[in-house]
Protein backbone atom coordinates (compact mmCIF):
# COMPACT_ATOMS: atom_id res chain seq x y z
CA UNK A 1 0.00 0.00 0.00
CA UNK A 2 2.72 2.33 0.96
CA UNK A 3 4.74 1.39 -2.08
CA UNK A 4 1.86 2.27 -4.42
CA UNK A 5 1.52 5.72 -2.89
CA UNK A 6 5.21 6.44 -3.23
CA UNK A 7 5.15 5.35 -6.83
CA UNK A 8 2.12 7.57 -7.60
CA UNK A 9 3.80 10.54 -5.92
CA UNK A 10 6.99 9.94 -7.86
CA UNK A 11 5.09 9.78 -11.13
CA UNK A 12 3.27 13.01 -10.25
CA UNK A 13 6.54 14.77 -9.52
CA UNK A 14 7.99 13.52 -12.78
CA UNK A 15 4.97 14.84 -14.65
CA UNK A 16 5.26 18.21 -12.94
CA UNK A 17 8.95 18.36 -13.73
CA UNK A 18 8.28 17.50 -17.39
CA UNK A 19 5.57 20.15 -17.59
CA UNK A 20 7.88 22.70 -16.03
CA UNK A 21 10.64 21.82 -18.47
CA UNK A 22 8.25 22.13 -21.40
CA UNK A 23 6.92 25.45 -20.10
CA UNK A 24 10.46 26.69 -19.56
CA UNK A 25 11.43 25.63 -23.09
CA UNK A 26 8.37 27.34 -24.57
CA UNK A 27 9.11 30.48 -22.58
CA UNK A 28 12.71 30.51 -23.75
CA UNK A 29 11.59 30.06 -27.33
CA UNK A 30 9.04 32.89 -27.05
CA UNK A 31 11.60 35.21 -25.42
CA UNK A 32 14.17 34.38 -28.10
CA UNK A 33 11.62 35.04 -30.86
CA UNK A 34 10.62 38.33 -29.24
CA UNK A 35 14.23 39.40 -28.87
CA UNK A 36 14.96 38.46 -32.49
CA UNK A 37 11.93 40.44 -33.71
CA UNK A 38 12.91 43.48 -31.66
CA UNK A 39 16.47 43.28 -32.94
CA UNK A 40 15.22 42.96 -36.52
CA UNK A 41 12.97 46.01 -36.13
CA UNK A 42 15.80 47.95 -34.53
CA UNK A 43 18.23 47.06 -37.29
CA UNK A 44 15.62 47.98 -39.92
CA UNK A 45 15.05 51.37 -38.35
CA UNK A 46 18.78 51.96 -38.01
CA UNK A 47 19.32 51.07 -41.66
CA UNK A 48 16.49 53.37 -42.74
CA UNK A 49 17.93 56.21 -40.64
CA UNK A 50 21.36 55.60 -42.13
CA UNK A 51 19.89 55.81 -45.67
CA UNK A 52 18.07 59.05 -44.80
CA UNK A 53 21.24 60.51 -43.35
CA UNK A 54 23.23 59.50 -46.44
CA UNK A 55 20.64 61.14 -48.74
CA UNK A 56 20.62 64.29 -46.60
CA UNK A 57 24.42 64.45 -46.60
CA UNK A 58 24.46 64.06 -50.40
CA UNK A 59 21.87 66.80 -50.86
CA UNK A 60 23.77 69.09 -48.50
CA UNK A 61 26.96 68.43 -50.45
CA UNK A 62 25.27 69.27 -53.78
CA UNK A 63 23.72 72.41 -52.29
CA UNK A 64 27.11 73.46 -50.92
CA UNK A 65 28.75 72.92 -54.31
CA UNK A 66 26.05 74.94 -56.09
CA UNK A 67 26.36 77.70 -53.52
CA UNK A 68 30.11 77.76 -53.95
CA UNK A 69 29.76 77.96 -57.73
CA UNK A 70 27.28 80.85 -57.43
CA UNK A 71 29.60 82.67 -55.06
CA UNK A 72 32.45 82.22 -57.55
CA UNK A 73 30.25 83.53 -60.37
CA UNK A 74 29.29 86.54 -58.24
CA UNK A 75 32.95 87.23 -57.49
CA UNK A 76 33.82 87.04 -61.20
CA UNK A 77 30.93 89.40 -62.00
CA UNK A 78 32.19 91.85 -59.38
CA UNK A 79 35.67 91.67 -60.89
CA UNK A 80 34.29 92.38 -64.37
CA UNK A 81 32.26 95.32 -63.03
CA UNK A 82 35.34 96.67 -61.28
CA UNK A 83 37.41 96.30 -64.45
CA UNK A 84 34.70 98.02 -66.49
CA UNK A 85 34.54 100.90 -64.01
CA UNK A 86 38.32 101.27 -64.09
CA UNK A 87 38.28 101.26 -67.88
CA UNK A 88 35.49 103.86 -67.95
CA UNK A 89 37.40 106.12 -65.54
CA UNK A 90 40.57 105.71 -67.61
CA UNK A 91 38.66 106.46 -70.83
CA UNK A 92 37.09 109.59 -69.32
CA UNK A 93 40.48 110.79 -68.12
CA UNK A 94 42.06 110.10 -71.52
CA UNK A 95 39.21 111.87 -73.32
CA UNK A 96 39.58 114.85 -71.00
CA UNK A 97 43.33 114.98 -71.56
CA UNK A 98 42.84 114.63 -75.32
CA UNK A 99 40.18 117.33 -75.31
CA UNK A 100 42.44 119.71 -73.41
CA UNK A 101 45.29 118.92 -75.81
CA UNK A 102 43.03 119.60 -78.81
CA UNK A 103 41.86 122.90 -77.30
CA UNK A 104 45.45 123.93 -76.62
CA UNK A 105 46.44 123.01 -80.16
CA UNK A 106 43.49 124.95 -81.61
CA UNK A 107 44.32 127.93 -79.43
CA UNK A 108 47.94 127.87 -80.55
CA UNK A 109 46.88 127.46 -84.19
CA UNK A 110 44.44 130.35 -83.83
CA UNK A 111 47.14 132.58 -82.40
CA UNK A 112 49.57 131.65 -85.18
CA UNK A 113 46.95 132.17 -87.87
CA UNK A 114 46.04 135.55 -86.40
CA UNK A 115 49.68 136.54 -86.29
CA UNK A 116 50.31 135.39 -89.86
CA UNK A 117 47.15 137.11 -91.11
CA UNK A 118 48.05 140.38 -89.42
CA UNK A 119 51.60 140.21 -90.79
CA UNK A 120 50.35 139.41 -94.30
CA UNK A 121 47.60 142.03 -94.26
CA UNK A 122 49.74 145.00 -93.29
CA UNK A 123 50.44 146.22 -96.84
CA UNK A 124 47.08 145.33 -98.39
CA UNK A 125 46.30 142.62 -100.88
CA UNK A 126 45.77 142.49 -104.59
CA UNK A 127 44.49 139.58 -106.71
CA UNK A 128 47.39 137.66 -108.20
CA UNK A 129 49.94 139.27 -105.89
CA UNK A 130 50.62 136.02 -104.04
CA UNK A 131 48.80 137.05 -100.83
CA UNK A 132 45.33 136.14 -99.60
CA UNK A 133 42.35 137.59 -101.46
CA UNK A 134 39.37 138.78 -99.42
CA UNK A 135 35.98 138.62 -101.11
CA UNK A 136 33.44 141.20 -100.03
CA UNK A 137 29.77 141.82 -100.57
CA UNK A 138 26.37 141.71 -98.94
CA UNK A 139 23.12 139.82 -99.06
CA UNK A 140 19.96 141.80 -98.45
CA UNK A 141 18.08 140.99 -95.29
CA UNK A 142 14.55 139.59 -95.40
CA UNK A 143 12.64 136.36 -95.74
CA UNK A 144 14.37 133.69 -97.84
CA UNK A 145 13.00 133.28 -101.35
CA UNK A 146 11.52 129.99 -102.50
CA UNK A 147 13.81 128.05 -104.89
CA UNK A 148 12.62 127.45 -108.44
CA UNK A 149 10.38 124.44 -109.07
CA UNK A 150 12.31 121.25 -109.68
CA UNK A 151 15.56 122.68 -108.29
CA UNK A 152 16.67 120.82 -105.16
CA UNK A 153 19.82 122.86 -104.67
CA UNK A 154 19.72 125.87 -102.32
CA UNK A 155 19.81 129.31 -103.83
CA UNK A 156 23.36 130.70 -103.58
CA UNK A 157 24.18 134.37 -103.48
CA UNK A 158 27.65 135.33 -104.66
CA UNK A 159 29.34 138.28 -102.98
CA UNK A 160 30.54 140.98 -105.42
CA UNK A 161 32.62 144.09 -104.90
CA UNK A 162 29.58 146.25 -105.90
CA UNK A 163 27.51 144.75 -103.11
CA UNK A 164 30.45 145.18 -100.77
CA UNK A 165 30.56 148.92 -101.46
CA UNK A 166 26.90 149.31 -100.47
CA UNK A 167 27.57 148.11 -96.91
CA UNK A 168 30.47 149.94 -95.30
CA UNK A 169 31.65 149.11 -91.82
CA UNK A 170 29.59 150.39 -88.93
CA UNK A 171 26.19 149.54 -90.45
CA UNK A 172 23.33 147.54 -88.98
CA UNK A 173 24.00 145.18 -86.12
CA UNK A 174 22.24 142.35 -88.00
CA UNK A 175 25.35 141.82 -90.17
CA UNK A 176 28.52 139.76 -90.01
CA UNK A 177 31.92 140.86 -91.29
CA UNK A 178 33.30 139.03 -94.30
CA UNK A 179 37.05 139.02 -93.67
CA UNK A 180 38.01 138.10 -90.15
CA UNK A 181 35.42 135.82 -88.51
CA UNK A 182 35.56 133.21 -85.81
CA UNK A 183 33.79 129.83 -85.83
CA UNK A 184 32.50 127.90 -82.82
CA UNK A 185 34.64 124.89 -81.91
CA UNK A 186 32.85 121.57 -82.30
CA UNK A 187 34.70 120.10 -79.30
CA UNK A 188 33.82 122.91 -76.91
CA UNK A 189 30.78 125.10 -77.52
CA UNK A 190 32.29 127.97 -75.48
CA UNK A 191 35.54 128.05 -77.48
CA UNK A 192 35.90 130.04 -80.71
CA UNK A 193 38.56 129.58 -83.39
CA UNK A 194 39.62 132.54 -85.53
CA UNK A 195 41.50 132.93 -88.79
CA UNK A 196 38.61 132.50 -91.23
CA UNK A 197 36.75 134.65 -93.76
CA UNK A 198 33.38 134.34 -95.47
CA UNK A 199 33.78 132.77 -98.93
CA UNK A 200 30.11 132.31 -99.82
CA UNK A 201 26.67 133.12 -98.44
CA UNK A 202 23.96 130.49 -98.98
CA UNK A 203 20.26 131.22 -98.58
CA UNK A 204 17.81 128.32 -98.40
CA UNK A 205 14.80 127.18 -96.38
CA UNK A 206 16.99 127.07 -93.25
CA UNK A 207 17.92 130.76 -93.57
CA UNK A 208 21.32 132.27 -94.26
CA UNK A 209 24.40 130.09 -93.86
CA UNK A 210 28.06 130.73 -94.54
CA UNK A 211 30.86 128.86 -96.24
CA UNK A 212 34.16 129.77 -94.64
CA UNK A 213 37.68 129.98 -96.07
CA UNK A 214 40.81 129.53 -93.99
CA UNK A 215 42.84 132.71 -94.31
CA UNK A 216 46.21 131.00 -93.85
CA UNK A 217 46.05 128.82 -96.99
CA UNK A 218 42.74 129.65 -98.69
CA UNK A 219 41.16 126.24 -97.97
CA UNK A 220 37.35 126.33 -98.02
CA UNK A 221 35.61 124.31 -95.33
CA UNK A 222 33.01 121.95 -96.84
CA UNK A 223 30.56 122.48 -94.00
CA UNK A 224 28.02 125.33 -94.00
CA UNK A 225 27.80 127.26 -90.72
CA UNK A 226 24.73 129.00 -89.34
CA UNK A 227 24.83 132.50 -87.87
CA UNK A 228 24.92 130.97 -84.37
CA UNK A 229 28.26 129.30 -85.13
CA UNK A 230 29.97 132.30 -86.77
CA UNK A 231 30.85 135.66 -85.26
CA UNK A 232 32.92 138.59 -86.46
CA UNK A 233 36.00 140.18 -84.90
CA UNK A 234 36.53 143.77 -83.83
CA UNK A 235 38.72 145.57 -86.47
CA UNK A 236 36.50 148.41 -87.82
CA UNK A 237 37.80 148.29 -91.43
CA UNK A 238 36.23 144.87 -92.15
CA UNK A 239 33.25 144.64 -94.49
CA UNK A 240 29.91 143.18 -93.44
CA UNK A 241 27.11 140.96 -94.78
CA UNK A 242 23.65 140.38 -93.28
CA UNK A 243 23.28 137.76 -90.56
CA UNK A 244 19.54 137.22 -91.20
Coordinates of C-alpha atoms in Angstrom, one line a residue:
X1 CA 0.0 0.0 0.0
X2 CA 2.7 2.3 1.0
X3 CA 4.7 1.4 -2.1
X4 CA 1.9 2.3 -4.4
X5 CA 1.5 5.7 -2.9
X6 CA 5.2 6.4 -3.2
X7 CA 5.1 5.4 -6.8
X8 CA 2.1 7.6 -7.6
X9 CA 3.8 10.5 -5.9
X10 CA 7.0 9.9 -7.9
X11 CA 5.1 9.8 -11.1
X12 CA 3.3 13.0 -10.3
X13 CA 6.5 14.8 -9.5
X14 CA 8.0 13.5 -12.8
X15 CA 5.0 14.8 -14.7
X16 CA 5.3 18.2 -12.9
X17 CA 9.0 18.4 -13.7
X18 CA 8.3 17.5 -17.4
X19 CA 5.6 20.2 -17.6
X20 CA 7.9 22.7 -16.0
X21 CA 10.6 21.8 -18.5
X22 CA 8.3 22.1 -21.4
X23 CA 6.9 25.5 -20.1
X24 CA 10.5 26.7 -19.6
X25 CA 11.4 25.6 -23.1
X26 CA 8.4 27.3 -24.6
X27 CA 9.1 30.5 -22.6
X28 CA 12.7 30.5 -23.7
X29 CA 11.6 30.1 -27.3
X30 CA 9.0 32.9 -27.0
X31 CA 11.6 35.2 -25.4
X32 CA 14.2 34.4 -28.1
X33 CA 11.6 35.0 -30.9
X34 CA 10.6 38.3 -29.2
X35 CA 14.2 39.4 -28.9
X36 CA 15.0 38.5 -32.5
X37 CA 11.9 40.4 -33.7
X38 CA 12.9 43.5 -31.7
X39 CA 16.5 43.3 -32.9
X40 CA 15.2 43.0 -36.5
X41 CA 13.0 46.0 -36.1
X42 CA 15.8 48.0 -34.5
X43 CA 18.2 47.1 -37.3
X44 CA 15.6 48.0 -39.9
X45 CA 15.0 51.4 -38.3
X46 CA 18.8 52.0 -38.0
X47 CA 19.3 51.1 -41.7
X48 CA 16.5 53.4 -42.7
X49 CA 17.9 56.2 -40.6
X50 CA 21.4 55.6 -42.1
X51 CA 19.9 55.8 -45.7
X52 CA 18.1 59.1 -44.8
X53 CA 21.2 60.5 -43.3
X54 CA 23.2 59.5 -46.4
X55 CA 20.6 61.1 -48.7
X56 CA 20.6 64.3 -46.6
X57 CA 24.4 64.5 -46.6
X58 CA 24.5 64.1 -50.4
X59 CA 21.9 66.8 -50.9
X60 CA 23.8 69.1 -48.5
X61 CA 27.0 68.4 -50.5
X62 CA 25.3 69.3 -53.8
X63 CA 23.7 72.4 -52.3
X64 CA 27.1 73.5 -50.9
X65 CA 28.7 72.9 -54.3
X66 CA 26.0 74.9 -56.1
X67 CA 26.4 77.7 -53.5
X68 CA 30.1 77.8 -53.9
X69 CA 29.8 78.0 -57.7
X70 CA 27.3 80.8 -57.4
X71 CA 29.6 82.7 -55.1
X72 CA 32.5 82.2 -57.6
X73 CA 30.3 83.5 -60.4
X74 CA 29.3 86.5 -58.2
X75 CA 32.9 87.2 -57.5
X76 CA 33.8 87.0 -61.2
X77 CA 30.9 89.4 -62.0
X78 CA 32.2 91.9 -59.4
X79 CA 35.7 91.7 -60.9
X80 CA 34.3 92.4 -64.4
X81 CA 32.3 95.3 -63.0
X82 CA 35.3 96.7 -61.3
X83 CA 37.4 96.3 -64.4
X84 CA 34.7 98.0 -66.5
X85 CA 34.5 100.9 -64.0
X86 CA 38.3 101.3 -64.1
X87 CA 38.3 101.3 -67.9
X88 CA 35.5 103.9 -67.9
X89 CA 37.4 106.1 -65.5
X90 CA 40.6 105.7 -67.6
X91 CA 38.7 106.5 -70.8
X92 CA 37.1 109.6 -69.3
X93 CA 40.5 110.8 -68.1
X94 CA 42.1 110.1 -71.5
X95 CA 39.2 111.9 -73.3
X96 CA 39.6 114.8 -71.0
X97 CA 43.3 115.0 -71.6
X98 CA 42.8 114.6 -75.3
X99 CA 40.2 117.3 -75.3
X100 CA 42.4 119.7 -73.4
X101 CA 45.3 118.9 -75.8
X102 CA 43.0 119.6 -78.8
X103 CA 41.9 122.9 -77.3
X104 CA 45.4 123.9 -76.6
X105 CA 46.4 123.0 -80.2
X106 CA 43.5 124.9 -81.6
X107 CA 44.3 127.9 -79.4
X108 CA 47.9 127.9 -80.6
X109 CA 46.9 127.5 -84.2
X110 CA 44.4 130.3 -83.8
X111 CA 47.1 132.6 -82.4
X112 CA 49.6 131.6 -85.2
X113 CA 46.9 132.2 -87.9
X114 CA 46.0 135.5 -86.4
X115 CA 49.7 136.5 -86.3
X116 CA 50.3 135.4 -89.9
X117 CA 47.1 137.1 -91.1
X118 CA 48.0 140.4 -89.4
X119 CA 51.6 140.2 -90.8
X120 CA 50.4 139.4 -94.3
X121 CA 47.6 142.0 -94.3
X122 CA 49.7 145.0 -93.3
X123 CA 50.4 146.2 -96.8
X124 CA 47.1 145.3 -98.4
X125 CA 46.3 142.6 -100.9
X126 CA 45.8 142.5 -104.6
X127 CA 44.5 139.6 -106.7
X128 CA 47.4 137.7 -108.2
X129 CA 49.9 139.3 -105.9
X130 CA 50.6 136.0 -104.0
X131 CA 48.8 137.0 -100.8
X132 CA 45.3 136.1 -99.6
X133 CA 42.3 137.6 -101.5
X134 CA 39.4 138.8 -99.4
X135 CA 36.0 138.6 -101.1
X136 CA 33.4 141.2 -100.0
X137 CA 29.8 141.8 -100.6
X138 CA 26.4 141.7 -98.9
X139 CA 23.1 139.8 -99.1
X140 CA 20.0 141.8 -98.5
X141 CA 18.1 141.0 -95.3
X142 CA 14.6 139.6 -95.4
X143 CA 12.6 136.4 -95.7
X144 CA 14.4 133.7 -97.8
X145 CA 13.0 133.3 -101.3
X146 CA 11.5 130.0 -102.5
X147 CA 13.8 128.1 -104.9
X148 CA 12.6 127.5 -108.4
X149 CA 10.4 124.4 -109.1
X150 CA 12.3 121.3 -109.7
X151 CA 15.6 122.7 -108.3
X152 CA 16.7 120.8 -105.2
X153 CA 19.8 122.9 -104.7
X154 CA 19.7 125.9 -102.3
X155 CA 19.8 129.3 -103.8
X156 CA 23.4 130.7 -103.6
X157 CA 24.2 134.4 -103.5
X158 CA 27.7 135.3 -104.7
X159 CA 29.3 138.3 -103.0
X160 CA 30.5 141.0 -105.4
X161 CA 32.6 144.1 -104.9
X162 CA 29.6 146.3 -105.9
X163 CA 27.5 144.8 -103.1
X164 CA 30.4 145.2 -100.8
X165 CA 30.6 148.9 -101.5
X166 CA 26.9 149.3 -100.5
X167 CA 27.6 148.1 -96.9
X168 CA 30.5 149.9 -95.3
X169 CA 31.6 149.1 -91.8
X170 CA 29.6 150.4 -88.9
X171 CA 26.2 149.5 -90.5
X172 CA 23.3 147.5 -89.0
X173 CA 24.0 145.2 -86.1
X174 CA 22.2 142.3 -88.0
X175 CA 25.3 141.8 -90.2
X176 CA 28.5 139.8 -90.0
X177 CA 31.9 140.9 -91.3
X178 CA 33.3 139.0 -94.3
X179 CA 37.1 139.0 -93.7
X180 CA 38.0 138.1 -90.2
X181 CA 35.4 135.8 -88.5
X182 CA 35.6 133.2 -85.8
X183 CA 33.8 129.8 -85.8
X184 CA 32.5 127.9 -82.8
X185 CA 34.6 124.9 -81.9
X186 CA 32.8 121.6 -82.3
X187 CA 34.7 120.1 -79.3
X188 CA 33.8 122.9 -76.9
X189 CA 30.8 125.1 -77.5
X190 CA 32.3 128.0 -75.5
X191 CA 35.5 128.1 -77.5
X192 CA 35.9 130.0 -80.7
X193 CA 38.6 129.6 -83.4
X194 CA 39.6 132.5 -85.5
X195 CA 41.5 132.9 -88.8
X196 CA 38.6 132.5 -91.2
X197 CA 36.8 134.7 -93.8
X198 CA 33.4 134.3 -95.5
X199 CA 33.8 132.8 -98.9
X200 CA 30.1 132.3 -99.8
X201 CA 26.7 133.1 -98.4
X202 CA 24.0 130.5 -99.0
X203 CA 20.3 131.2 -98.6
X204 CA 17.8 128.3 -98.4
X205 CA 14.8 127.2 -96.4
X206 CA 17.0 127.1 -93.2
X207 CA 17.9 130.8 -93.6
X208 CA 21.3 132.3 -94.3
X209 CA 24.4 130.1 -93.9
X210 CA 28.1 130.7 -94.5
X211 CA 30.9 128.9 -96.2
X212 CA 34.2 129.8 -94.6
X213 CA 37.7 130.0 -96.1
X214 CA 40.8 129.5 -94.0
X215 CA 42.8 132.7 -94.3
X216 CA 46.2 131.0 -93.9
X217 CA 46.0 128.8 -97.0
X218 CA 42.7 129.6 -98.7
X219 CA 41.2 126.2 -98.0
X220 CA 37.3 126.3 -98.0
X221 CA 35.6 124.3 -95.3
X222 CA 33.0 121.9 -96.8
X223 CA 30.6 122.5 -94.0
X224 CA 28.0 125.3 -94.0
X225 CA 27.8 127.3 -90.7
X226 CA 24.7 129.0 -89.3
X227 CA 24.8 132.5 -87.9
X228 CA 24.9 131.0 -84.4
X229 CA 28.3 129.3 -85.1
X230 CA 30.0 132.3 -86.8
X231 CA 30.9 135.7 -85.3
X232 CA 32.9 138.6 -86.5
X233 CA 36.0 140.2 -84.9
X234 CA 36.5 143.8 -83.8
X235 CA 38.7 145.6 -86.5
X236 CA 36.5 148.4 -87.8
X237 CA 37.8 148.3 -91.4
X238 CA 36.2 144.9 -92.1
X239 CA 33.3 144.6 -94.5
X240 CA 29.9 143.2 -93.4
X241 CA 27.1 141.0 -94.8
X242 CA 23.6 140.4 -93.3
X243 CA 23.3 137.8 -90.6
X244 CA 19.5 137.2 -91.2

